[in-house]
Short mmCIF file of C-alpha atoms in Angstrom, two decimals:
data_model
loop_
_atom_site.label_atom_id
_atom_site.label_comp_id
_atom_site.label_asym_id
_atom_site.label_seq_id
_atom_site.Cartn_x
_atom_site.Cartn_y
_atom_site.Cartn_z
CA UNK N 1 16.66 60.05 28.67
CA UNK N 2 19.63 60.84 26.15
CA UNK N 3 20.34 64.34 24.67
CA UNK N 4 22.00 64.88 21.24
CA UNK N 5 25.65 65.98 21.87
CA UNK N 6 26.60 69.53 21.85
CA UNK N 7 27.13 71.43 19.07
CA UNK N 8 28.97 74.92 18.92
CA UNK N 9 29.31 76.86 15.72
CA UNK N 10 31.65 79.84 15.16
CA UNK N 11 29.31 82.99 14.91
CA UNK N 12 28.88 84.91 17.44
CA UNK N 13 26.71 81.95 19.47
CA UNK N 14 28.85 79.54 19.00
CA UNK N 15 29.53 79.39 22.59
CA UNK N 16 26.00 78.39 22.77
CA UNK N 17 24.74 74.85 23.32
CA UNK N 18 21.74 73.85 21.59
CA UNK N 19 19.59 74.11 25.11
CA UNK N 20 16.61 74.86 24.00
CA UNK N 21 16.62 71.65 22.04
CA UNK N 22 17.44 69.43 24.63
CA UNK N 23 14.75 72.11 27.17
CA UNK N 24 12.26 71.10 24.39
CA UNK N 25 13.01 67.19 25.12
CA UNK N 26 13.23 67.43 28.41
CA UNK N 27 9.55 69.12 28.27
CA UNK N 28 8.42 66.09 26.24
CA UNK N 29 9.64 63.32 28.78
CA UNK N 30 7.19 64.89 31.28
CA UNK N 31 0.68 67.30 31.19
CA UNK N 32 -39.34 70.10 41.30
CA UNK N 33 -42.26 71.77 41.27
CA UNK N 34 -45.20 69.84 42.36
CA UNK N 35 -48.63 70.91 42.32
CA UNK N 36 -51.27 70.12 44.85
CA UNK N 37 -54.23 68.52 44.41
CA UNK N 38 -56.12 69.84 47.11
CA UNK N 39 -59.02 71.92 46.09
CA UNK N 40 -61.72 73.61 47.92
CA UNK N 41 -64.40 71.33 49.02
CA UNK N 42 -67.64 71.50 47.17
CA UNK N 43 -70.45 70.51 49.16
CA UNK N 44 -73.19 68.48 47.49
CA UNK N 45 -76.86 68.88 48.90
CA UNK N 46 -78.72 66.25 47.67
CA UNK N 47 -82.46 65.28 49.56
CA UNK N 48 -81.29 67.07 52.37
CA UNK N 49 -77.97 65.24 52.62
CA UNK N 50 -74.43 67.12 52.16
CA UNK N 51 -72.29 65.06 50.10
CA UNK N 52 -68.67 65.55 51.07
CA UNK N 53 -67.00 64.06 47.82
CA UNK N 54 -63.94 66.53 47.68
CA UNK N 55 -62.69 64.98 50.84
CA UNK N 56 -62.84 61.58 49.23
CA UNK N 57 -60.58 62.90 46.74
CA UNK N 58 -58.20 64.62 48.84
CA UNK N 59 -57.99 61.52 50.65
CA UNK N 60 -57.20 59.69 47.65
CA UNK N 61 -53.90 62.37 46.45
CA UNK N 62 -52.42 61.72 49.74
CA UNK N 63 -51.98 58.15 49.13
CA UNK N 64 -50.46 58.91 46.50
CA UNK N 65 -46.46 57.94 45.64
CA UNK N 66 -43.91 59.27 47.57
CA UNK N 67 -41.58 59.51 44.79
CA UNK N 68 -42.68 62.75 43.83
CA UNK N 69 -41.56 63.98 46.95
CA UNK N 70 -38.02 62.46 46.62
CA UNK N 71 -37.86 63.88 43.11
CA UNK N 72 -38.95 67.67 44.12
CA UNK N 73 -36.30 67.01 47.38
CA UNK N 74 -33.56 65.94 44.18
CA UNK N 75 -34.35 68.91 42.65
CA UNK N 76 -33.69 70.93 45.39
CA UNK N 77 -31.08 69.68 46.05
CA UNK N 78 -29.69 70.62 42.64
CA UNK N 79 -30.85 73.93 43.17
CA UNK N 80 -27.99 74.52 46.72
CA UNK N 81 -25.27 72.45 45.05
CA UNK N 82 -25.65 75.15 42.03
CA UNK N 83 -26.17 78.30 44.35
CA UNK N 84 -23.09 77.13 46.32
CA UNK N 85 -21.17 76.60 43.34
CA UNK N 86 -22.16 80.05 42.11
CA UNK N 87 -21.24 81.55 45.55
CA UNK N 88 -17.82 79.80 45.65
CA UNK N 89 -17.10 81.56 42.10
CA UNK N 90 -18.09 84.52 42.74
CA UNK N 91 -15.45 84.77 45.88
CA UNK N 92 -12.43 83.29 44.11
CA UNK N 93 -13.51 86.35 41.30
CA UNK N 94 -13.70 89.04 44.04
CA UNK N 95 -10.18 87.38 45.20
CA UNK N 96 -8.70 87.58 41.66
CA UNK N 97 -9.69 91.30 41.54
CA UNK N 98 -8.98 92.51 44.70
CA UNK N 99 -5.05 90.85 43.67
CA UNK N 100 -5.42 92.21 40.36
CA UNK N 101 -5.75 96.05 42.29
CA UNK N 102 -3.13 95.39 45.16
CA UNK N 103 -0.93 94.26 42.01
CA UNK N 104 -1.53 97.85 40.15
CA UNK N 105 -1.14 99.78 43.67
CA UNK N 106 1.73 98.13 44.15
CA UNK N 107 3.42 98.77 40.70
CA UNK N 108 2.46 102.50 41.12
CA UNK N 109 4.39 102.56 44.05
CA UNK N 110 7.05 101.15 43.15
CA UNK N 111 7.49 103.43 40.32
CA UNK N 112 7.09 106.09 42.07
CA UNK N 113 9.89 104.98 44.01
CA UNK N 114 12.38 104.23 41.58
CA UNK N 115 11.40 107.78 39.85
CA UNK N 116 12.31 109.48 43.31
CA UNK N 117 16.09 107.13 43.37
CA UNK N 118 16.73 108.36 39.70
CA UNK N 119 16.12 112.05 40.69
CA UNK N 120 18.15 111.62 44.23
CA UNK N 121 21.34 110.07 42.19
CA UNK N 122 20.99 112.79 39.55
CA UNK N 123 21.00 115.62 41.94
CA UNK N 124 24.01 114.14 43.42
CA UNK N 125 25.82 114.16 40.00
CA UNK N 126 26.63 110.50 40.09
CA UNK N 127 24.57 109.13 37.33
CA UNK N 128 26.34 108.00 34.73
CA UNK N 129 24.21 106.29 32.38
CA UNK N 130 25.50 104.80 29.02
CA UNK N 131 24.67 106.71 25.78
CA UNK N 132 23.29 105.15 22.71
CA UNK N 133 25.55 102.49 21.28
CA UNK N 134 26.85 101.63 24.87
CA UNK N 135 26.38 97.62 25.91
CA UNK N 136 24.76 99.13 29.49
CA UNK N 137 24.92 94.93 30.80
CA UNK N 138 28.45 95.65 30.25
CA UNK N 139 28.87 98.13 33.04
CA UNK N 140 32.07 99.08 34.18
CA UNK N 141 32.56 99.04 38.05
CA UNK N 142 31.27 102.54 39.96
CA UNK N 143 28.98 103.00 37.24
CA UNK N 144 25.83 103.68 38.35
CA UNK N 145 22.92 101.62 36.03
CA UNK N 146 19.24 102.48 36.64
CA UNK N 147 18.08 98.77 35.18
CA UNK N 148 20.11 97.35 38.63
CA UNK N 149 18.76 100.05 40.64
CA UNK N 150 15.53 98.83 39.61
CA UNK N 151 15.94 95.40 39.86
CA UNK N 152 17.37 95.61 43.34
CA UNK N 153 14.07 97.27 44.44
CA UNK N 154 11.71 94.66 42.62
CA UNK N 155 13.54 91.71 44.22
CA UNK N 156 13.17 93.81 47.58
CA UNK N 157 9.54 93.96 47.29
CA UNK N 158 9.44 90.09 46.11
CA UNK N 159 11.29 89.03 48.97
CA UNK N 160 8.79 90.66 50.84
CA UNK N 161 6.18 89.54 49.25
CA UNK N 162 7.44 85.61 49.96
CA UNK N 163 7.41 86.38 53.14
CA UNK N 164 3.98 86.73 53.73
CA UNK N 165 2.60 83.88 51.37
CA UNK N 166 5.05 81.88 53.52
CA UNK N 167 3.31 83.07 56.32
CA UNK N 168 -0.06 82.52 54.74
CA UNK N 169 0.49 79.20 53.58
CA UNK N 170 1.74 77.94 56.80
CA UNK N 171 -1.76 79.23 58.51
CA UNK N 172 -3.75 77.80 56.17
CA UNK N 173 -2.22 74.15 56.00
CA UNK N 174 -2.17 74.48 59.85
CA UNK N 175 -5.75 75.49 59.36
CA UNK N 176 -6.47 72.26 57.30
CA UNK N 177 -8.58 74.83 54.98
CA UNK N 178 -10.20 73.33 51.68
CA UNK N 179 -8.29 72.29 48.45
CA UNK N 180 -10.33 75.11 46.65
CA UNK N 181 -8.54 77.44 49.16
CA UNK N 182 -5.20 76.35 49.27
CA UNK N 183 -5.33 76.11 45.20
CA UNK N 184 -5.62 79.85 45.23
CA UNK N 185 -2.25 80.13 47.05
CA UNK N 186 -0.41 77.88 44.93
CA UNK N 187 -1.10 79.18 41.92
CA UNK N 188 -0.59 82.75 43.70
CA UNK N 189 3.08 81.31 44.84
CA UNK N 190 3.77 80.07 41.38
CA UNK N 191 2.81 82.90 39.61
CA UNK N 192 4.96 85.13 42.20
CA UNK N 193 7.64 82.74 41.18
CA UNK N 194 7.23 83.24 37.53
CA UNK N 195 7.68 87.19 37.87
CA UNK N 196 11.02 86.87 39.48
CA UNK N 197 12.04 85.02 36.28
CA UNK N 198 10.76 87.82 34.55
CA UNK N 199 12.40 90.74 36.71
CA UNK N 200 15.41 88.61 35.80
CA UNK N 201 15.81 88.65 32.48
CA UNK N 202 14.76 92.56 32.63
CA UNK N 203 18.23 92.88 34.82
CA UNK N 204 20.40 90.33 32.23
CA UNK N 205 19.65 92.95 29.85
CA UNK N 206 21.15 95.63 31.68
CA UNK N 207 24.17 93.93 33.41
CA UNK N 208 24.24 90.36 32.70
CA UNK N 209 27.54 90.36 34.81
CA UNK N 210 25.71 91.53 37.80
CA UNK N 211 23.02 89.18 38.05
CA UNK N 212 25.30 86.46 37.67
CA UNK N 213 27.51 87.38 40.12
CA UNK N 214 24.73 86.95 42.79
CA UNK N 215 25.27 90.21 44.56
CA UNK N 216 21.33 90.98 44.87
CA UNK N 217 21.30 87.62 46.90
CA UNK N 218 22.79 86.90 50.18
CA UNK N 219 26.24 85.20 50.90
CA UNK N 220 24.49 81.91 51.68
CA UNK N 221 22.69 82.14 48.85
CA UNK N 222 25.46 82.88 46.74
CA UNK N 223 27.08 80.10 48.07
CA UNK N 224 24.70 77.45 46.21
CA UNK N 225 24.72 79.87 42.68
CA UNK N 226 24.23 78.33 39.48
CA UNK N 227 23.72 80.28 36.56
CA UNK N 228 22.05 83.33 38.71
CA UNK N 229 19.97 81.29 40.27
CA UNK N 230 19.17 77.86 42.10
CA UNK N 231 19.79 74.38 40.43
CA UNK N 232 17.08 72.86 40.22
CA UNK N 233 18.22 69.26 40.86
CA UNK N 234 19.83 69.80 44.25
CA UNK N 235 16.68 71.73 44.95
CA UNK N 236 14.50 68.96 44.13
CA UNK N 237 16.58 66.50 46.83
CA UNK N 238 16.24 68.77 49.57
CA UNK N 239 12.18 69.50 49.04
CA UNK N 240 10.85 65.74 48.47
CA UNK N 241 11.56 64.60 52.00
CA UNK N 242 9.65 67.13 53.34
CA UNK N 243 6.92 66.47 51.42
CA UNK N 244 4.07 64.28 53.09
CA UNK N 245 3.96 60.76 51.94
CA UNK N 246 4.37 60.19 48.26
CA UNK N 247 2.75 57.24 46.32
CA UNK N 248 5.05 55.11 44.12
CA UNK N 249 4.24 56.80 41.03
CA UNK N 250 4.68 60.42 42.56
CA UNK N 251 8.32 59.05 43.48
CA UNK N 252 9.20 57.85 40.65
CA UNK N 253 8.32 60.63 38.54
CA UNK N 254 9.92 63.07 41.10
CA UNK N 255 13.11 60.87 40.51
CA UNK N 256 12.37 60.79 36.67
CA UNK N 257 12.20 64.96 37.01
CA UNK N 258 15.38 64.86 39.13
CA UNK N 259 17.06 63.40 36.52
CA UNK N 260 15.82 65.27 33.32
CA UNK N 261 16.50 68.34 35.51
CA UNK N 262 20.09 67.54 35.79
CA UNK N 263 20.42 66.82 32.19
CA UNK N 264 19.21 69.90 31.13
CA UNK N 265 21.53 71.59 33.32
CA UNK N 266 24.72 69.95 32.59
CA UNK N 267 23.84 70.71 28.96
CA UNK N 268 23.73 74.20 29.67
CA UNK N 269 26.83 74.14 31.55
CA UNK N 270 28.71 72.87 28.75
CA UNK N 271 27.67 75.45 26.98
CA UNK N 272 29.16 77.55 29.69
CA UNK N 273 32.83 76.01 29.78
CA UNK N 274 32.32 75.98 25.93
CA UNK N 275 31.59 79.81 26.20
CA UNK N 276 34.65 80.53 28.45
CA UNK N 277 37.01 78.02 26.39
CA UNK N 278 36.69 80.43 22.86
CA UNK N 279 36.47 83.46 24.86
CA UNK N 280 39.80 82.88 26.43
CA UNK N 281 40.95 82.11 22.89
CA UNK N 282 39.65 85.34 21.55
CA UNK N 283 41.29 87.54 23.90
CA UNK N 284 44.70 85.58 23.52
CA UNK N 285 44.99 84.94 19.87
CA UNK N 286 47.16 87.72 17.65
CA UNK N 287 50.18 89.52 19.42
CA UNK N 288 49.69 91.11 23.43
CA UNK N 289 51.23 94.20 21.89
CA UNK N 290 49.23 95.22 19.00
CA UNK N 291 50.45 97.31 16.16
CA UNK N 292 47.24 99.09 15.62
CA UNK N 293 44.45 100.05 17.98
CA UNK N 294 41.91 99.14 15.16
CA UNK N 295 43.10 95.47 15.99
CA UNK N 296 42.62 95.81 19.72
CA UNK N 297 39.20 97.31 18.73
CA UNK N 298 38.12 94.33 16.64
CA UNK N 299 38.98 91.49 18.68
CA UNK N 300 37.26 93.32 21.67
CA UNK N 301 33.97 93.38 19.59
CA UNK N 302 34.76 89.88 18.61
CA UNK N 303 34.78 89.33 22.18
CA UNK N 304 31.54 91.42 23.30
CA UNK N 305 30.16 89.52 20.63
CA UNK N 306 30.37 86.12 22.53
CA UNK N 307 30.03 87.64 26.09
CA UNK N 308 26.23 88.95 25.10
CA UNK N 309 25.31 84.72 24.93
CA UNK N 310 25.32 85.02 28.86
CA UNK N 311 22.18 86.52 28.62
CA UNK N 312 20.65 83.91 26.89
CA UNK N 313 22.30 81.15 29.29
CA UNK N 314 20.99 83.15 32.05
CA UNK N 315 17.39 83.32 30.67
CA UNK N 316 17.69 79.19 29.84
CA UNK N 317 18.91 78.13 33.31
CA UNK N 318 15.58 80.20 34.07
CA UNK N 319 13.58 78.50 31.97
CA UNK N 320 14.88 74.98 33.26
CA UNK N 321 13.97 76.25 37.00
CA UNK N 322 10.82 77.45 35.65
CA UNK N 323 9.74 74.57 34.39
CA UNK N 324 11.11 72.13 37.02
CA UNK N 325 8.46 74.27 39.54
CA UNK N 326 5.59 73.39 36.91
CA UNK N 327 6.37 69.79 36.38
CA UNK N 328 6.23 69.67 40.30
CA UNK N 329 3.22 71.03 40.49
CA UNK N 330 1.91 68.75 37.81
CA UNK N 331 3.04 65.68 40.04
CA UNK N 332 2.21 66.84 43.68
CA UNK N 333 -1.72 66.73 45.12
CA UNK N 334 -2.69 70.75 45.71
CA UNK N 335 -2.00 70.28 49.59
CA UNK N 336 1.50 68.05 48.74
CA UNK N 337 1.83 71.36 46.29
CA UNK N 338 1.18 74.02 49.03
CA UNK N 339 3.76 72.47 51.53
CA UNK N 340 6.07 72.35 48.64
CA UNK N 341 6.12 75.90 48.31
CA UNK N 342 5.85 76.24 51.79
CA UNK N 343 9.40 74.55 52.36
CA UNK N 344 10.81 76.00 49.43
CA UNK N 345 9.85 79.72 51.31
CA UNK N 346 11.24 78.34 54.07
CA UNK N 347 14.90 76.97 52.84
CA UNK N 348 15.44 80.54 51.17
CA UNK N 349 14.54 82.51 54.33
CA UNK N 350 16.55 80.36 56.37
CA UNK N 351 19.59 81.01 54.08
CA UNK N 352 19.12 84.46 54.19
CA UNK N 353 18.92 84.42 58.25
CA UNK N 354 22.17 82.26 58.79
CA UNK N 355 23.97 84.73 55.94
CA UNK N 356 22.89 88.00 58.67
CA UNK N 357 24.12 85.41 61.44
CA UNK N 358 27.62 85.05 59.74
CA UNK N 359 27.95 88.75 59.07
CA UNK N 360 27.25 89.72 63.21
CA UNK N 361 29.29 86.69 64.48
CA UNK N 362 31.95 87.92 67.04
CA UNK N 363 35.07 88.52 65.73
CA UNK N 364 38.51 88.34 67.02
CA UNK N 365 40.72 91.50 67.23
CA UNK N 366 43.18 91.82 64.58
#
């Protein structure tokens, strides 16, 4: 697949490549009753003989075709498959509502929470929230922002929340419960998946700088950072050999996303070094010592100007991640799917335990 080449302009985005073009391609390369017979007999007297002819034609009903019976046992038949299909329904809607409720109890509570941090920090005369006019995802360091505070506590809860689909993924694969089941937790997983891309772009909002910095993951984590989150490409290498055994289409159009994947992303990391290229230009062009301080106040709103496109790179490397977990998806069986996410659980956790191994390794005395 071949992208268009990059092309910057000089407004305030021209820092920006034209991802969602090359996003939009990269989209495009990958979608009886019966009734008896029997009456009561009627007894003929006839010269003092009793004529039994209703038996005669009782007799003759029973000999009758059989395939009336196979056609009332079809219809019965019918009649479970449909209750059972009605059951099944009406659990996976009792499912969906009983999420839908632990979803609003949850958000309650975590509201509640976040009201109780505000208070706590304002008591303690700390807050210092921007006034109107400020860029608040331009916070200066010791500043205290209440969009971080909140998105620290909503990616708290979600890594929680991984946890125990992890857990409840692994039980039911080990389980060997039906596809209808296991369907249920991976659209669960990707939907939980999908609302950390939205907590996300909540948080570029308010510090852009923060989010990609990485400090609300772990050091490990941190380590493998691209664009605030994971690149999708490596990811993609270290999920398909744990996945069981792939046909040859499934590889090939794993390979095929691989490679779109990595497209898309070095076309948004052009747009990156682009970004940081004019950016250094902007803060260097005109004399260090100005004559003015209405110079040093343009060029640094020249230069805010081009530093609020790292929101939208940040929300475009999410999109590309996004959609690399939906083309997946797409590709995989449901039970391939569910191990998927399974493994993909996994490798996070497992990052996060080595990153609390490194920080309580022994250390030597200084």
């Amino acid at each position: 697949m071949s992208y268009p080449p990059t092309q910057f302009v000089t407004s305030r985005n021209m820092a920006i490549y034209d991802s969602n073009q090359q996003i939009s391609m990269w989209e495009d390369s990958f979608k009886s009753d019966s009734s008896p017979n029997t009456g009561g007999s009627t007894i003929v007297e006839a010269d003092g003989k009793l004529d039994y002819r209703s038996e005669d034609v009782s007799h003759r009903t029973l000999g009758a075709p059989k395939k009336f019976d196979q056609e009332a046992n079809k219809s019965n038949d019918k009649v479970l498959r449909r209750l059972a299909q009605n059951r099944e329904a009406a659990r996976k809607s009792r499912l969906r509502k009983k999420a839908y409720v632990q979803q609003l109890e949850s958000s309650r509570i975590k509201l509640a929470q976040l009201e109780q941090e505000l208070e706590r920090v304002r008591q303690q005369g700390v807050y210092m929230g921007g006034h109107a006019g400020d860029s608040s995802h331009l916070a200066l360091p010791g500043t205290f922002n209440s969009g971080v505070t909140a998105f620290e506590m909503e990616y708290g809860h979600w890594v929680e929340e991984q946890n125990r689909q992890i857990h409840e993924l692994r039980t039911a694969l080990q389980a060997q419960v039906t596809d209808i089941e296991l369907h249920i937790l991976v659209e669960s997983g990707m939907k939980h998946y999908e609302n950390l891309f939205e907590i996300k772009s909540i948080a570029a909002r308010s510090d852009v700088f923060y989010l990609m910095s990485g400090m609300w993951k772990t050091p490990s984590e941190r380590f493998f950072l691209w664009i605030g989150g994971f690149r999708p490409s490596e990811l993609l290498k270290v999920l398909t050999p744990q996945i069981d055994t792939l046909t040859e289409k499934q590889i090939v159009d794993v390979c095929n996303l691989q490679l779109s994947s990595q497209q898309a992303e070095d076309a948004l990391s052009q747009g990156m070094d682009k970004l940081q290229q004019t950016l250094a230009e902007t803060m260097v062009s005109g004399p260090f010592v100005p004559s003015g301080v209405n110079y040093m106040g343009q060029m640094m709103m020249i230069a805010m100007g081009k530093l609020e496109a790292l929101i939208s790179f940040v929300n475009q490397a999410d999109h590309i991640r996004h959609q690399t977990l939906l083309q997946m998806q797409r590709i995989l069986t449901t039970r391939q799917a569910a191990r998927a996410l399974l493994v993909l659980g996994d490798y996070f956790h497992r990052l996060r335990a080595l990153s609390s191994l490194w920080a309580a390794r022994p250390r030597e005395p200084t």
